[in-house]
PDB file of C-alpha atoms in Angstrom:
ATOM      1  CA  UNK A   1     -20.098 122.769 -47.869  1.00  0.00           C
ATOM      2  CA  UNK A   2     -16.979 122.995 -49.985  1.00  0.00           C
ATOM      3  CA  UNK A   3     -14.166 122.234 -47.533  1.00  0.00           C
ATOM      4  CA  UNK A   4     -11.249 122.848 -49.910  1.00  0.00           C
ATOM      5  CA  UNK A   5     -10.924 126.542 -49.087  1.00  0.00           C
ATOM      6  CA  UNK A   6     -10.706 127.506 -45.387  1.00  0.00           C
ATOM      7  CA  UNK A   7     -12.478 130.789 -46.134  1.00  0.00           C
ATOM      8  CA  UNK A   8     -15.327 132.315 -48.101  1.00  0.00           C
ATOM      9  CA  UNK A   9     -16.366 135.786 -49.102  1.00  0.00           C
ATOM     10  CA  UNK A  10     -19.438 137.210 -47.410  1.00  0.00           C
ATOM     11  CA  UNK A  11     -21.295 140.484 -47.905  1.00  0.00           C
ATOM     12  CA  UNK A  12     -21.741 141.987 -44.436  1.00  0.00           C
ATOM     13  CA  UNK A  13     -23.158 145.380 -45.344  1.00  0.00           C
ATOM     14  CA  UNK A  14     -23.859 147.582 -48.328  1.00  0.00           C
ATOM     15  CA  UNK A  15     -20.684 147.835 -50.443  1.00  0.00           C
ATOM     16  CA  UNK A  16     -18.729 145.738 -47.921  1.00  0.00           C
ATOM     17  CA  UNK A  17     -17.641 142.162 -48.620  1.00  0.00           C
ATOM     18  CA  UNK A  18     -15.165 140.485 -46.292  1.00  0.00           C
ATOM     19  CA  UNK A  19     -13.099 137.348 -46.297  1.00  0.00           C
ATOM     20  CA  UNK A  20     -14.726 135.077 -43.713  1.00  0.00           C
ATOM     21  CA  UNK A  21     -12.578 132.402 -42.107  1.00  0.00           C
ATOM     22  CA  UNK A  22     -14.104 128.925 -41.817  1.00  0.00           C
ATOM     23  CA  UNK A  23     -11.779 127.944 -38.990  1.00  0.00           C
ATOM     24  CA  UNK A  24     -13.563 127.469 -35.671  1.00  0.00           C
ATOM     25  CA  UNK A  25     -13.454 130.584 -33.506  1.00  0.00           C
ATOM     26  CA  UNK A  26     -12.460 129.652 -29.940  1.00  0.00           C
ATOM     27  CA  UNK A  27     -14.014 131.762 -27.202  1.00  0.00           C
ATOM     28  CA  UNK A  28     -15.509 131.538 -23.719  1.00  0.00           C
ATOM     29  CA  UNK A  29     -18.986 132.457 -24.950  1.00  0.00           C
ATOM     30  CA  UNK A  30     -21.548 130.645 -22.811  1.00  0.00           C
ATOM     31  CA  UNK A  31     -18.835 129.598 -20.377  1.00  0.00           C
ATOM     32  CA  UNK A  32     -18.555 132.747 -18.300  1.00  0.00           C
ATOM     33  CA  UNK A  33     -19.853 136.272 -18.487  1.00  0.00           C
ATOM     34  CA  UNK A  34     -17.878 139.151 -19.944  1.00  0.00           C
ATOM     35  CA  UNK A  35     -15.262 140.341 -17.472  1.00  0.00           C
ATOM     36  CA  UNK A  36     -15.359 137.157 -15.395  1.00  0.00           C
ATOM     37  CA  UNK A  37     -11.845 136.217 -16.502  1.00  0.00           C
ATOM     38  CA  UNK A  38     -10.481 138.785 -14.042  1.00  0.00           C
ATOM     39  CA  UNK A  39     -12.508 137.208 -11.250  1.00  0.00           C
ATOM     40  CA  UNK A  40     -11.840 133.546 -12.010  1.00  0.00           C
ATOM     41  CA  UNK A  41      -8.229 133.921 -13.008  1.00  0.00           C
ATOM     42  CA  UNK A  42      -6.604 132.547 -16.071  1.00  0.00           C
ATOM     43  CA  UNK A  43      -7.385 131.297 -19.557  1.00  0.00           C
ATOM     44  CA  UNK A  44     -10.308 129.141 -20.549  1.00  0.00           C
ATOM     45  CA  UNK A  45      -9.147 126.081 -22.487  1.00  0.00           C
ATOM     46  CA  UNK A  46     -11.631 124.447 -24.857  1.00  0.00           C
ATOM     47  CA  UNK A  47     -11.243 120.660 -24.915  1.00  0.00           C
ATOM     48  CA  UNK A  48     -12.399 119.889 -28.447  1.00  0.00           C
ATOM     49  CA  UNK A  49     -16.155 120.464 -28.346  1.00  0.00           C
ATOM     50  CA  UNK A  50     -18.115 123.690 -27.786  1.00  0.00           C
ATOM     51  CA  UNK A  51     -19.007 124.285 -24.163  1.00  0.00           C
ATOM     52  CA  UNK A  52     -16.567 121.775 -22.683  1.00  0.00           C
ATOM     53  CA  UNK A  53     -13.223 122.764 -21.188  1.00  0.00           C
ATOM     54  CA  UNK A  54     -11.508 124.081 -18.090  1.00  0.00           C
ATOM     55  CA  UNK A  55      -9.939 127.180 -16.570  1.00  0.00           C
ATOM     56  CA  UNK A  56      -6.180 127.029 -16.295  1.00  0.00           C
ATOM     57  CA  UNK A  57      -5.062 127.160 -12.665  1.00  0.00           C
ATOM     58  CA  UNK A  58      -1.827 128.424 -11.190  1.00  0.00           C
ATOM     59  CA  UNK A  59       0.693 125.634 -10.798  1.00  0.00           C
ATOM     60  CA  UNK A  60       4.417 125.055 -10.421  1.00  0.00           C
ATOM     61  CA  UNK A  61       4.098 121.770 -12.311  1.00  0.00           C
ATOM     62  CA  UNK A  62       6.004 121.830 -15.599  1.00  0.00           C
ATOM     63  CA  UNK A  63       3.997 118.853 -16.878  1.00  0.00           C
ATOM     64  CA  UNK A  64       0.762 120.742 -16.257  1.00  0.00           C
ATOM     65  CA  UNK A  65       2.025 123.737 -18.222  1.00  0.00           C
ATOM     66  CA  UNK A  66       3.073 121.392 -21.043  1.00  0.00           C
ATOM     67  CA  UNK A  67      -0.412 119.878 -20.976  1.00  0.00           C
ATOM     68  CA  UNK A  68      -2.019 123.314 -21.303  1.00  0.00           C
ATOM     69  CA  UNK A  69       0.387 124.362 -24.074  1.00  0.00           C
ATOM     70  CA  UNK A  70      -0.466 121.253 -26.100  1.00  0.00           C
ATOM     71  CA  UNK A  71      -4.169 122.033 -25.885  1.00  0.00           C
ATOM     72  CA  UNK A  72      -3.615 125.677 -26.821  1.00  0.00           C
ATOM     73  CA  UNK A  73      -1.452 124.631 -29.760  1.00  0.00           C
ATOM     74  CA  UNK A  74      -4.365 122.596 -31.089  1.00  0.00           C
ATOM     75  CA  UNK A  75      -6.428 125.793 -31.204  1.00  0.00           C
ATOM     76  CA  UNK A  76      -4.181 127.406 -33.783  1.00  0.00           C
ATOM     77  CA  UNK A  77      -5.688 127.420 -37.297  1.00  0.00           C
ATOM     78  CA  UNK A  78      -4.420 124.395 -39.162  1.00  0.00           C
ATOM     79  CA  UNK A  79      -5.447 123.644 -42.737  1.00  0.00           C
ATOM     80  CA  UNK A  80      -5.180 119.870 -42.442  1.00  0.00           C
ATOM     81  CA  UNK A  81      -7.233 119.729 -39.252  1.00  0.00           C
ATOM     82  CA  UNK A  82      -9.807 121.896 -40.997  1.00  0.00           C
ATOM     83  CA  UNK A  83      -9.775 119.764 -44.156  1.00  0.00           C
ATOM     84  CA  UNK A  84     -10.321 116.527 -42.214  1.00  0.00           C
ATOM     85  CA  UNK A  85     -13.022 118.128 -40.064  1.00  0.00           C
ATOM     86  CA  UNK A  86     -11.060 117.755 -36.846  1.00  0.00           C
ATOM     87  CA  UNK A  87     -11.699 121.235 -35.535  1.00  0.00           C
ATOM     88  CA  UNK A  88     -14.598 121.797 -33.121  1.00  0.00           C
ATOM     89  CA  UNK A  89     -17.852 122.268 -34.997  1.00  0.00           C
ATOM     90  CA  UNK A  90     -21.216 123.530 -33.810  1.00  0.00           C
ATOM     91  CA  UNK A  91     -22.876 122.018 -36.875  1.00  0.00           C
ATOM     92  CA  UNK A  92     -21.459 118.535 -36.301  1.00  0.00           C
ATOM     93  CA  UNK A  93     -22.080 118.638 -32.558  1.00  0.00           C
ATOM     94  CA  UNK A  94     -25.649 119.866 -32.994  1.00  0.00           C
ATOM     95  CA  UNK A  95     -26.429 117.113 -35.486  1.00  0.00           C
ATOM     96  CA  UNK A  96     -25.124 114.448 -33.098  1.00  0.00           C
ATOM     97  CA  UNK A  97     -26.879 115.992 -30.090  1.00  0.00           C
ATOM     98  CA  UNK A  98     -30.230 116.004 -31.876  1.00  0.00           C
ATOM     99  CA  UNK A  99     -29.735 112.357 -32.839  1.00  0.00           C
ATOM    100  CA  UNK A 100     -29.004 111.435 -29.215  1.00  0.00           C
ATOM    101  CA  UNK A 101     -31.951 113.449 -27.955  1.00  0.00           C
ATOM    102  CA  UNK A 102     -34.330 111.344 -30.058  1.00  0.00           C
ATOM    103  CA  UNK A 103     -33.183 108.231 -28.178  1.00  0.00           C
ATOM    104  CA  UNK A 104     -33.714 109.654 -24.668  1.00  0.00           C
ATOM    105  CA  UNK A 105     -37.218 109.498 -23.244  1.00  0.00           C
ATOM    106  CA  UNK A 106     -36.867 111.221 -19.866  1.00  0.00           C
ATOM    107  CA  UNK A 107     -34.579 111.763 -16.899  1.00  0.00           C
ATOM    108  CA  UNK A 108     -31.663 113.998 -15.994  1.00  0.00           C
ATOM    109  CA  UNK A 109     -29.555 112.948 -18.978  1.00  0.00           C
ATOM    110  CA  UNK A 110     -32.257 114.031 -21.408  1.00  0.00           C
ATOM    111  CA  UNK A 111     -32.568 117.332 -19.546  1.00  0.00           C
ATOM    112  CA  UNK A 112     -28.835 117.971 -19.857  1.00  0.00           C
ATOM    113  CA  UNK A 113     -28.713 117.015 -23.555  1.00  0.00           C
ATOM    114  CA  UNK A 114     -31.775 119.144 -24.280  1.00  0.00           C
ATOM    115  CA  UNK A 115     -30.155 122.184 -22.658  1.00  0.00           C
ATOM    116  CA  UNK A 116     -26.927 121.429 -24.512  1.00  0.00           C
ATOM    117  CA  UNK A 117     -28.763 121.240 -27.836  1.00  0.00           C
ATOM    118  CA  UNK A 118     -30.439 124.601 -27.242  1.00  0.00           C
ATOM    119  CA  UNK A 119     -27.109 126.129 -26.187  1.00  0.00           C
ATOM    120  CA  UNK A 120     -25.435 124.812 -29.338  1.00  0.00           C
ATOM    121  CA  UNK A 121     -28.123 126.439 -31.464  1.00  0.00           C
ATOM    122  CA  UNK A 122     -27.409 129.820 -29.863  1.00  0.00           C
ATOM    123  CA  UNK A 123     -23.640 129.322 -29.773  1.00  0.00           C
ATOM    124  CA  UNK A 124     -23.514 128.490 -33.480  1.00  0.00           C
ATOM    125  CA  UNK A 125     -24.949 131.912 -34.327  1.00  0.00           C
ATOM    126  CA  UNK A 126     -22.549 133.747 -32.012  1.00  0.00           C
ATOM    127  CA  UNK A 127     -19.513 131.881 -33.319  1.00  0.00           C
ATOM    128  CA  UNK A 128     -20.343 132.994 -36.863  1.00  0.00           C
ATOM    129  CA  UNK A 129     -20.798 136.584 -35.659  1.00  0.00           C
ATOM    130  CA  UNK A 130     -17.323 136.536 -34.136  1.00  0.00           C
ATOM    131  CA  UNK A 131     -15.835 135.347 -37.404  1.00  0.00           C
ATOM    132  CA  UNK A 132     -17.705 138.105 -39.232  1.00  0.00           C
ATOM    133  CA  UNK A 133     -16.417 140.724 -36.778  1.00  0.00           C
ATOM    134  CA  UNK A 134     -12.901 139.380 -37.247  1.00  0.00           C
ATOM    135  CA  UNK A 135     -13.304 139.608 -41.017  1.00  0.00           C
ATOM    136  CA  UNK A 136     -14.417 143.252 -40.861  1.00  0.00           C
ATOM    137  CA  UNK A 137     -11.540 144.142 -38.535  1.00  0.00           C
ATOM    138  CA  UNK A 138      -9.086 142.487 -40.907  1.00  0.00           C
ATOM    139  CA  UNK A 139     -10.481 144.457 -43.847  1.00  0.00           C
ATOM    140  CA  UNK A 140     -10.405 147.729 -41.898  1.00  0.00           C
ATOM    141  CA  UNK A 141      -6.806 147.141 -40.827  1.00  0.00           C
ATOM    142  CA  UNK A 142      -5.134 149.837 -38.762  1.00  0.00           C
ATOM    143  CA  UNK A 143      -6.972 152.726 -40.397  1.00  0.00           C
ATOM    144  CA  UNK A 144     -10.002 153.930 -38.467  1.00  0.00           C
ATOM    145  CA  UNK A 145     -13.111 153.826 -40.620  1.00  0.00           C
ATOM    146  CA  UNK A 146     -16.412 154.967 -39.100  1.00  0.00           C
ATOM    147  CA  UNK A 147     -18.495 152.863 -41.471  1.00  0.00           C
ATOM    148  CA  UNK A 148     -16.571 149.694 -40.610  1.00  0.00           C
ATOM    149  CA  UNK A 149     -16.743 150.537 -36.897  1.00  0.00           C
ATOM    150  CA  UNK A 150     -20.527 150.875 -37.163  1.00  0.00           C
ATOM    151  CA  UNK A 151     -20.716 147.434 -38.820  1.00  0.00           C
ATOM    152  CA  UNK A 152     -18.637 145.931 -36.022  1.00  0.00           C
ATOM    153  CA  UNK A 153     -20.831 147.617 -33.394  1.00  0.00           C
ATOM    154  CA  UNK A 154     -23.930 146.229 -35.106  1.00  0.00           C
ATOM    155  CA  UNK A 155     -22.648 142.663 -34.907  1.00  0.00           C
ATOM    156  CA  UNK A 156     -21.448 143.149 -31.329  1.00  0.00           C
ATOM    157  CA  UNK A 157     -24.957 144.201 -30.283  1.00  0.00           C
ATOM    158  CA  UNK A 158     -26.287 141.029 -31.864  1.00  0.00           C
ATOM    159  CA  UNK A 159     -23.699 139.009 -29.937  1.00  0.00           C
ATOM    160  CA  UNK A 160     -24.769 140.681 -26.684  1.00  0.00           C
ATOM    161  CA  UNK A 161     -28.376 139.652 -27.334  1.00  0.00           C
ATOM    162  CA  UNK A 162     -27.238 136.094 -28.031  1.00  0.00           C
ATOM    163  CA  UNK A 163     -25.380 136.092 -24.704  1.00  0.00           C
ATOM    164  CA  UNK A 164     -28.697 136.798 -22.967  1.00  0.00           C
ATOM    165  CA  UNK A 165     -30.368 134.074 -25.021  1.00  0.00           C
ATOM    166  CA  UNK A 166     -27.622 131.646 -24.077  1.00  0.00           C
ATOM    167  CA  UNK A 167     -28.089 132.338 -20.384  1.00  0.00           C
ATOM    168  CA  UNK A 168     -31.780 131.473 -20.702  1.00  0.00           C
ATOM    169  CA  UNK A 169     -31.247 128.028 -22.289  1.00  0.00           C
ATOM    170  CA  UNK A 170     -28.253 126.679 -20.368  1.00  0.00           C
ATOM    171  CA  UNK A 171     -28.525 124.243 -17.474  1.00  0.00           C
ATOM    172  CA  UNK A 172     -27.825 126.373 -14.385  1.00  0.00           C
ATOM    173  CA  UNK A 173     -26.789 124.324 -11.373  1.00  0.00           C
ATOM    174  CA  UNK A 174     -28.164 126.877  -8.898  1.00  0.00           C
ATOM    175  CA  UNK A 175     -31.710 126.460 -10.298  1.00  0.00           C
ATOM    176  CA  UNK A 176     -31.985 122.713  -9.718  1.00  0.00           C
ATOM    177  CA  UNK A 177     -31.070 122.051  -6.089  1.00  0.00           C
ATOM    178  CA  UNK A 178     -32.280 123.149  -2.633  1.00  0.00           C
ATOM    179  CA  UNK A 179     -30.286 125.803  -0.744  1.00  0.00           C
ATOM    180  CA  UNK A 180     -28.731 123.420   1.808  1.00  0.00           C
ATOM    181  CA  UNK A 181     -27.397 121.182  -0.970  1.00  0.00           C
ATOM    182  CA  UNK A 182     -25.972 124.176  -2.845  1.00  0.00           C
ATOM    183  CA  UNK A 183     -24.211 125.395   0.301  1.00  0.00           C
ATOM    184  CA  UNK A 184     -22.625 121.967   0.838  1.00  0.00           C
ATOM    185  CA  UNK A 185     -21.739 121.766  -2.847  1.00  0.00           C
ATOM    186  CA  UNK A 186     -20.013 125.144  -2.787  1.00  0.00           C
ATOM    187  CA  UNK A 187     -17.986 124.038   0.249  1.00  0.00           C
ATOM    188  CA  UNK A 188     -17.000 120.881  -1.613  1.00  0.00           C
ATOM    189  CA  UNK A 189     -16.008 122.902  -4.703  1.00  0.00           C
ATOM    190  CA  UNK A 190     -13.907 125.245  -2.539  1.00  0.00           C
ATOM    191  CA  UNK A 191     -12.165 122.253  -0.938  1.00  0.00           C
ATOM    192  CA  UNK A 192     -11.571 120.740  -4.382  1.00  0.00           C
ATOM    193  CA  UNK A 193     -10.065 124.014  -5.611  1.00  0.00           C
ATOM    194  CA  UNK A 194      -7.682 124.156  -2.645  1.00  0.00           C
ATOM    195  CA  UNK A 195      -6.680 120.554  -3.290  1.00  0.00           C
ATOM    196  CA  UNK A 196      -5.956 121.304  -6.957  1.00  0.00           C
ATOM    197  CA  UNK A 197      -3.815 124.328  -6.100  1.00  0.00           C
ATOM    198  CA  UNK A 198      -1.928 122.545  -3.324  1.00  0.00           C
ATOM    199  CA  UNK A 199      -1.270 119.187  -5.005  1.00  0.00           C
ATOM    200  CA  UNK A 200       1.369 119.693  -7.631  1.00  0.00           C
ATOM    201  CA  UNK A 201       1.354 115.997  -8.496  1.00  0.00           C
ATOM    202  CA  UNK A 202      -1.628 113.655  -8.840  1.00  0.00           C
ATOM    203  CA  UNK A 203      -1.344 110.110 -10.151  1.00  0.00           C
ATOM    204  CA  UNK A 204      -3.983 107.719 -11.403  1.00  0.00           C
ATOM    205  CA  UNK A 205      -3.466 104.015 -10.737  1.00  0.00           C
ATOM    206  CA  UNK A 206      -3.567 102.292 -14.125  1.00  0.00           C
ATOM    207  CA  UNK A 207      -2.859  98.567 -14.042  1.00  0.00           C
ATOM    208  CA  UNK A 208      -2.284  98.447 -17.804  1.00  0.00           C
ATOM    209  CA  UNK A 209       0.791 100.685 -17.594  1.00  0.00           C
ATOM    210  CA  UNK A 210       4.257  99.336 -16.908  1.00  0.00           C
ATOM    211  CA  UNK A 211       4.755 101.208 -13.630  1.00  0.00           C
ATOM    212  CA  UNK A 212       0.982 101.353 -12.856  1.00  0.00           C
ATOM    213  CA  UNK A 213       0.967 105.101 -12.153  1.00  0.00           C
ATOM    214  CA  UNK A 214       0.193 107.915 -14.604  1.00  0.00           C
ATOM    215  CA  UNK A 215       0.244 111.607 -13.744  1.00  0.00           C
ATOM    216  CA  UNK A 216      -3.108 113.308 -14.316  1.00  0.00           C
ATOM    217  CA  UNK A 217      -4.515 116.775 -13.712  1.00  0.00           C
ATOM    218  CA  UNK A 218      -7.596 118.032 -11.885  1.00  0.00           C
ATOM    219  CA  UNK A 219      -9.224 121.364 -12.725  1.00  0.00           C
ATOM    220  CA  UNK A 220     -12.365 123.452 -12.488  1.00  0.00           C
ATOM    221  CA  UNK A 221     -14.239 123.420 -15.756  1.00  0.00           C
ATOM    222  CA  UNK A 222     -17.467 123.135 -17.701  1.00  0.00           C
ATOM    223  CA  UNK A 223     -19.228 120.283 -19.475  1.00  0.00           C
ATOM    224  CA  UNK A 224     -21.760 120.757 -22.271  1.00  0.00           C
ATOM    225  CA  UNK A 225     -22.496 124.363 -21.247  1.00  0.00           C
ATOM    226  CA  UNK A 226     -23.585 123.366 -17.725  1.00  0.00           C
ATOM    227  CA  UNK A 227     -23.175 126.644 -15.862  1.00  0.00           C
ATOM    228  CA  UNK A 228     -22.081 127.039 -12.287  1.00  0.00           C
ATOM    229  CA  UNK A 229     -20.766 130.244 -10.784  1.00  0.00           C
ATOM    230  CA  UNK A 230     -17.527 128.638  -9.632  1.00  0.00           C
ATOM    231  CA  UNK A 231     -17.209 126.027 -12.415  1.00  0.00           C
ATOM    232  CA  UNK A 232     -17.522 122.266 -12.000  1.00  0.00           C
ATOM    233  CA  UNK A 233     -14.804 120.149 -10.360  1.00  0.00           C
ATOM    234  CA  UNK A 234     -13.309 117.852 -12.996  1.00  0.00           C
ATOM    235  CA  UNK A 235     -11.118 114.833 -12.286  1.00  0.00           C
ATOM    236  CA  UNK A 236      -9.329 112.953 -15.057  1.00  0.00           C
ATOM    237  CA  UNK A 237      -8.079 109.402 -15.299  1.00  0.00           C
ATOM    238  CA  UNK A 238      -5.373 108.077 -17.608  1.00  0.00           C
ATOM    239  CA  UNK A 239      -7.874 106.336 -19.909  1.00  0.00           C
ATOM    240  CA  UNK A 240      -9.175 109.634 -21.289  1.00  0.00           C
ATOM    241  CA  UNK A 241     -12.304 109.800 -19.138  1.00  0.00           C
ATOM    242  CA  UNK A 242     -13.314 113.005 -17.345  1.00  0.00           C
ATOM    243  CA  UNK A 243     -15.391 113.070 -14.163  1.00  0.00           C
ATOM    244  CA  UNK A 244     -17.450 116.237 -13.575  1.00  0.00           C
ATOM    245  CA  UNK A 245     -18.994 116.669 -10.135  1.00  0.00           C
ATOM    246  CA  UNK A 246     -22.562 117.941  -9.893  1.00  0.00           C
ATOM    247  CA  UNK A 247     -24.308 118.414  -6.539  1.00  0.00           C
ATOM    248  CA  UNK A 248     -26.058 115.042  -6.808  1.00  0.00           C
ATOM    249  CA  UNK A 249     -24.157 113.081  -9.467  1.00  0.00           C
ATOM    250  CA  UNK A 250     -20.849 112.514 -11.185  1.00  0.00           C
ATOM    251  CA  UNK A 251     -20.804 112.881 -14.971  1.00  0.00           C
ATOM    252  CA  UNK A 252     -18.570 110.117 -16.324  1.00  0.00           C
ATOM    253  CA  UNK A 253     -17.683 111.699 -19.669  1.00  0.00           C
ATOM    254  CA  UNK A 254     -15.994 109.745 -22.428  1.00  0.00           C
ATOM    255  CA  UNK A 255     -17.110 112.469 -24.803  1.00  0.00           C
ATOM    256  CA  UNK A 256     -19.485 115.407 -24.959  1.00  0.00           C
ATOM    257  CA  UNK A 257     -22.417 113.119 -25.798  1.00  0.00           C
ATOM    258  CA  UNK A 258     -21.052 109.806 -24.560  1.00  0.00           C
ATOM    259  CA  UNK A 259     -21.501 110.070 -20.813  1.00  0.00           C
ATOM    260  CA  UNK A 260     -23.172 108.446 -17.819  1.00  0.00           C
ATOM    261  CA  UNK A 261     -24.590 109.912 -14.628  1.00  0.00           C
ATOM    262  CA  UNK A 262     -23.616 108.140 -11.413  1.00  0.00           C
ATOM    263  CA  UNK A 263     -25.611 109.314  -8.363  1.00  0.00           C
ATOM    264  CA  UNK A 264     -23.331 110.517  -5.565  1.00  0.00           C
ATOM    265  CA  UNK A 265     -25.627 108.871  -3.033  1.00  0.00           C
ATOM    266  CA  UNK A 266     -24.575 105.453  -4.388  1.00  0.00           C
ATOM    267  CA  UNK A 267     -20.840 106.233  -4.281  1.00  0.00           C
ATOM    268  CA  UNK A 268     -18.119 105.786  -1.687  1.00  0.00           C
ATOM    269  CA  UNK A 269     -15.082 108.043  -1.481  1.00  0.00           C
ATOM    270  CA  UNK A 270     -12.378 107.296   1.069  1.00  0.00           C
ATOM    271  CA  UNK A 271      -8.950 108.743   1.748  1.00  0.00           C
ATOM    272  CA  UNK A 272      -5.994 106.974   3.333  1.00  0.00           C
ATOM    273  CA  UNK A 273      -2.400 107.881   4.000  1.00  0.00           C
ATOM    274  CA  UNK A 274      -0.171 105.794   1.757  1.00  0.00           C
ATOM    275  CA  UNK A 275       2.018 104.718   4.677  1.00  0.00           C
ATOM    276  CA  UNK A 276      -1.049 102.997   6.122  1.00  0.00           C
ATOM    277  CA  UNK A 277      -2.708 101.994   2.909  1.00  0.00           C
ATOM    278  CA  UNK A 278       0.098  99.908   1.427  1.00  0.00           C
ATOM    279  CA  UNK A 279       3.837  99.228   1.729  1.00  0.00           C
ATOM    280  CA  UNK A 280       5.950 101.861   0.031  1.00  0.00           C
ATOM    281  CA  UNK A 281       7.842  99.267  -2.001  1.00  0.00           C
ATOM    282  CA  UNK A 282       4.687  98.774  -4.070  1.00  0.00           C
ATOM    283  CA  UNK A 283       4.894 102.392  -5.221  1.00  0.00           C
ATOM    284  CA  UNK A 284       7.154 103.267  -8.102  1.00  0.00           C
ATOM    285  CA  UNK A 285       9.910 105.814  -7.738  1.00  0.00           C
ATOM    286  CA  UNK A 286       7.713 108.275  -9.661  1.00  0.00           C
ATOM    287  CA  UNK A 287       5.239 108.429  -6.798  1.00  0.00           C
ATOM    288  CA  UNK A 288       7.707 108.111  -3.980  1.00  0.00           C
ATOM    289  CA  UNK A 289       6.470 111.358  -2.464  1.00  0.00           C
ATOM    290  CA  UNK A 290       2.811 110.294  -2.492  1.00  0.00           C
ATOM    291  CA  UNK A 291       1.276 111.312   0.827  1.00  0.00           C
ATOM    292  CA  UNK A 292      -2.182 109.821   0.483  1.00  0.00           C
ATOM    293  CA  UNK A 293      -4.562 107.986  -1.797  1.00  0.00           C
ATOM    294  CA  UNK A 294      -8.268 108.480  -2.582  1.00  0.00           C
ATOM    295  CA  UNK A 295     -10.454 105.620  -3.721  1.00  0.00           C
ATOM    296  CA  UNK A 296     -13.838 105.607  -5.462  1.00  0.00           C
ATOM    297  CA  UNK A 297     -14.679 101.892  -5.845  1.00  0.00           C
ATOM    298  CA  UNK A 298     -17.902 102.440  -7.804  1.00  0.00           C
ATOM    299  CA  UNK A 299     -15.915 104.206 -10.535  1.00  0.00           C
ATOM    300  CA  UNK A 300     -12.903 101.906 -10.178  1.00  0.00           C
ATOM    301  CA  UNK A 301     -10.714 104.920  -9.455  1.00  0.00           C
ATOM    302  CA  UNK A 302      -7.622 105.231  -7.288  1.00  0.00           C
ATOM    303  CA  UNK A 303      -5.682 108.482  -7.142  1.00  0.00           C
ATOM    304  CA  UNK A 304      -2.456 109.325  -5.299  1.00  0.00           C
ATOM    305  CA  UNK A 305      -1.546 112.828  -4.123  1.00  0.00           C
ATOM    306  CA  UNK A 306       1.648 114.446  -2.887  1.00  0.00           C
ATOM    307  CA  UNK A 307      -0.256 116.190  -0.066  1.00  0.00           C
ATOM    308  CA  UNK A 308      -2.717 114.712   2.419  1.00  0.00           C
ATOM    309  CA  UNK A 309      -4.481 117.415   4.432  1.00  0.00           C
ATOM    310  CA  UNK A 310      -6.274 119.101   1.517  1.00  0.00           C
ATOM    311  CA  UNK A 311      -7.330 115.731   0.096  1.00  0.00           C
ATOM    312  CA  UNK A 312      -8.771 114.643   3.451  1.00  0.00           C
ATOM    313  CA  UNK A 313     -10.719 117.896   3.650  1.00  0.00           C
ATOM    314  CA  UNK A 314     -12.113 117.476   0.125  1.00  0.00           C
ATOM    315  CA  UNK A 315     -13.231 113.907   0.808  1.00  0.00           C
ATOM    316  CA  UNK A 316     -14.849 115.083   4.045  1.00  0.00           C
ATOM    317  CA  UNK A 317     -16.773 117.833   2.231  1.00  0.00           C
ATOM    318  CA  UNK A 318     -17.790 115.358  -0.466  1.00  0.00           C
ATOM    319  CA  UNK A 319     -19.222 112.999   2.137  1.00  0.00           C
ATOM    320  CA  UNK A 320     -21.013 115.864   3.911  1.00  0.00           C
ATOM    321  CA  UNK A 321     -22.692 116.715   0.603  1.00  0.00           C
ATOM    322  CA  UNK A 322     -23.577 113.057   0.069  1.00  0.00           C
ATOM    323  CA  UNK A 323     -25.276 112.897   3.473  1.00  0.00           C
ATOM    324  CA  UNK A 324     -27.727 115.619   2.423  1.00  0.00           C
ATOM    325  CA  UNK A 325     -28.876 113.858  -0.751  1.00  0.00           C
ATOM    326  CA  UNK A 326     -32.012 111.718  -0.904  1.00  0.00           C
ATOM    327  CA  UNK A 327     -31.496 108.057  -1.647  1.00  0.00           C
ATOM    328  CA  UNK A 328     -32.774 108.294  -5.215  1.00  0.00           C
ATOM    329  CA  UNK A 329     -31.167 108.014  -8.613  1.00  0.00           C
ATOM    330  CA  UNK A 330     -31.158 110.888 -11.070  1.00  0.00           C
ATOM    331  CA  UNK A 331     -30.159 109.263 -14.347  1.00  0.00           C
TER     332      UNK A 331
END
């Protein structure tokens, strides 16, 4: 494809040719159903690849709002990002996903990548439809034109059908686990959500940094179009790795296709008050108000929080979920 021009002209109906943008169209297609934004709250933020991102949560943290603004700024059309192929791309992601799929024989990872590949195939069609709709609206302008409206309605009906197709190919968490595990998982997700809303400051212990502590952010999000009614808990470290919690495993995601599955049954998560865990003079002034710490040795993770009670409750719910899981690996 000629990447010099960030647009092309496309005939969308008889006697109607529109200017079609080649910039990636950001949306929450495949992430949540139409109208769910009112139920789940705020904006969905795409994190660079289709089907991976998070839902912005309410926070008084200025650094969190800066973090969200930086990600949203990256979504603005930019010619140089387009020219160097640095915008999200269904085509590129689908090509890489198919290549990875050929290397996976069986197991949960193959199942997730297979669902992701199918979702990308559907999402690619819908993304183009949205750019076509946008092109027709731009051509129509502010003047109501019944013919243009009918074209838009035609493409919207196609998008609605694709939404149903997407729902049929995605990996739905609720379809893969027994009821008692799903109940415990939902309780863990609720406890995680309360922890995220309550803890304005979360730090990751990073021994490579000068003061050893880096502020990070937890959210509820989605990875590779894995659907769950309340979104997946996502923790982040300061190395650029995201940790998505499934009912039986943690997805250690370095990228949309570069990830590992660590069974929860093999993990240990403990919480300690910082006053007991270590002398306060070992903590930098930046984390002087740290109330507790959570450790996950198997992932080499240590987080500090400025509140304790909600963290203790989350760790307790996590361990209750773990107790229900069979002692088998799922990767």
